Amino acid sequence: MELEPGEVLDGLVLDLTEGEGDYGPWYRLKIKDESRGVVRYFAKDEVKRAAAQDAIEVGEQIWVGMDTEEVTLERDDGSTHDYNPTMVSFPGGD
């Protein structure tokens, strides 16, 4: 599942799968979203960093949202890329 700007996932983490691809590590979460049912989400931005730091726990609540405001990323070669960052929080967590 891909989020659109302003969309959120809010629910229970059912599974977390990780792997290694051509562009480095990847993480896929299975979340029981309160409004969509069970969805599979490939982690981006803050969610990917949280997964890499073992901050995401199976069986815990998670909130994932895509910001509505674009930011510009400048690459090493000077080119730029506009995107909407993805944020994460853990309702009920410490």
mmCIF file of C-alpha atoms in Angstrom:
data_model
loop_
_atom_site.group_PDB
_atom_site.id
_atom_site.type_symbol
_atom_site.label_atom_id
_atom_site.label_comp_id
_atom_site.label_asym_id
_atom_site.label_seq_id
_atom_site.Cartn_x
_atom_site.Cartn_y
_atom_site.Cartn_z
ATOM 1 C CA MET A 1 0.000 0.000 0.000
ATOM 2 C CA GLU A 2 1.171 3.497 -0.843
ATOM 3 C CA LEU A 3 -0.019 6.438 1.228
ATOM 4 C CA GLU A 4 -1.115 9.681 -0.389
ATOM 5 C CA PRO A 5 -0.424 13.088 1.222
ATOM 6 C CA GLY A 6 -2.665 13.461 4.266
ATOM 7 C CA GLU A 7 -3.464 9.726 4.533
ATOM 8 C CA VAL A 8 -2.787 7.721 7.698
ATOM 9 C CA LEU A 9 -2.577 4.140 8.859
ATOM 10 C CA ASP A 10 -3.635 3.601 12.453
ATOM 11 C CA GLY A 11 -3.724 0.161 13.984
ATOM 12 C CA LEU A 12 -2.001 -2.911 15.303
ATOM 13 C CA VAL A 13 1.281 -4.230 13.863
ATOM 14 C CA LEU A 14 0.621 -7.864 12.929
ATOM 15 C CA ASP A 15 3.967 -8.627 11.272
ATOM 16 C CA LEU A 16 7.266 -7.023 10.307
ATOM 17 C CA THR A 17 9.329 -8.480 7.475
ATOM 18 C CA GLU A 18 12.749 -7.247 6.466
ATOM 19 C CA GLY A 19 15.039 -7.928 3.578
ATOM 20 C CA GLU A 20 17.870 -6.597 1.455
ATOM 21 C CA GLY A 21 17.434 -5.230 -2.047
ATOM 22 C CA ASP A 22 19.429 -3.391 -4.686
ATOM 23 C CA TYR A 23 19.014 -0.140 -2.738
ATOM 24 C CA GLY A 24 19.711 -1.499 0.740
ATOM 25 C CA PRO A 25 17.482 -2.835 3.504
ATOM 26 C CA TRP A 26 13.687 -2.759 3.245
ATOM 27 C CA TYR A 27 10.915 -3.332 5.771
ATOM 28 C CA ARG A 28 7.300 -4.357 5.164
ATOM 29 C CA LEU A 29 4.692 -4.071 7.880
ATOM 30 C CA LYS A 30 1.376 -5.845 8.053
ATOM 31 C CA ILE A 31 -0.978 -3.546 9.950
ATOM 32 C CA LYS A 32 -4.585 -4.123 11.012
ATOM 33 C CA ASP A 33 -5.778 -0.595 10.218
ATOM 34 C CA GLU A 34 -8.917 0.463 12.071
ATOM 35 C CA SER A 35 -10.684 1.647 8.893
ATOM 36 C CA ARG A 36 -9.065 -0.388 6.064
ATOM 37 C CA GLY A 37 -8.607 -3.799 7.614
ATOM 38 C CA VAL A 38 -5.288 -5.621 7.130
ATOM 39 C CA VAL A 39 -2.845 -3.772 4.869
ATOM 40 C CA ARG A 40 0.764 -4.327 3.844
ATOM 41 C CA TYR A 41 2.929 -1.216 3.932
ATOM 42 C CA PHE A 42 6.523 -0.782 2.762
ATOM 43 C CA ALA A 43 8.268 1.436 5.320
ATOM 44 C CA LYS A 44 9.507 4.865 4.233
ATOM 45 C CA ASP A 45 11.244 7.788 5.952
ATOM 46 C CA GLU A 46 10.658 7.780 9.748
ATOM 47 C CA VAL A 47 8.940 4.392 9.602
ATOM 48 C CA LYS A 48 11.960 2.814 7.894
ATOM 49 C CA ARG A 49 14.335 4.405 10.421
ATOM 50 C CA ALA A 50 12.184 3.131 13.320
ATOM 51 C CA ALA A 51 12.186 -0.389 11.859
ATOM 52 C CA ALA A 52 15.964 -0.297 11.375
ATOM 53 C CA GLN A 53 16.350 0.713 15.031
ATOM 54 C CA ASP A 54 14.060 -2.126 16.213
ATOM 55 C CA ALA A 55 11.542 0.437 17.533
ATOM 56 C CA ILE A 56 8.545 -1.244 15.873
ATOM 57 C CA GLU A 57 7.053 -4.101 17.870
ATOM 58 C CA VAL A 58 4.676 -6.748 16.543
ATOM 59 C CA GLY A 59 1.510 -6.601 18.656
ATOM 60 C CA GLU A 60 1.832 -2.864 19.373
ATOM 61 C CA GLN A 61 -0.180 0.080 18.060
ATOM 62 C CA ILE A 62 1.323 2.233 15.299
ATOM 63 C CA TRP A 63 0.310 5.437 13.549
ATOM 64 C CA VAL A 64 1.822 6.209 10.121
ATOM 65 C CA GLY A 65 0.992 9.395 8.240
ATOM 66 C CA MET A 66 2.177 11.136 5.082
ATOM 67 C CA ASP A 67 2.689 14.881 5.449
ATOM 68 C CA THR A 68 0.696 17.195 3.198
ATOM 69 C CA GLU A 69 3.639 19.571 2.708
ATOM 70 C CA GLU A 70 6.396 18.690 0.247
ATOM 71 C CA VAL A 71 10.057 19.026 1.094
ATOM 72 C CA THR A 72 12.952 19.156 -1.333
ATOM 73 C CA LEU A 73 15.836 16.727 -1.034
ATOM 74 C CA GLU A 74 19.118 17.705 -2.656
ATOM 75 C CA ARG A 75 21.227 14.775 -3.802
ATOM 76 C CA ASP A 76 25.021 14.612 -3.842
ATOM 77 C CA ASP A 77 25.055 15.319 -7.573
ATOM 78 C CA GLY A 78 23.135 18.580 -7.044
ATOM 79 C CA SER A 79 19.828 17.300 -8.436
ATOM 80 C CA THR A 80 16.693 17.749 -6.342
ATOM 81 C CA HIS A 81 13.684 15.591 -5.558
ATOM 82 C CA ASP A 82 10.398 16.814 -4.049
ATOM 83 C CA TYR A 83 8.496 14.402 -1.809
ATOM 84 C CA ASN A 84 6.067 14.227 1.099
ATOM 85 C CA PRO A 85 7.733 12.845 4.247
ATOM 86 C CA THR A 86 6.183 9.938 6.139
ATOM 87 C CA MET A 87 5.963 10.156 9.942
ATOM 88 C CA VAL A 88 5.411 7.519 12.626
ATOM 89 C CA SER A 89 4.274 7.465 16.245
ATOM 90 C CA PHE A 90 3.392 4.749 18.707
ATOM 91 C CA PRO A 91 0.110 5.472 20.525
ATOM 92 C CA GLY A 92 0.106 3.846 23.913
ATOM 93 C CA GLY A 93 3.883 3.384 23.802
ATOM 94 C CA ASP A 94 6.317 4.818 26.286
#
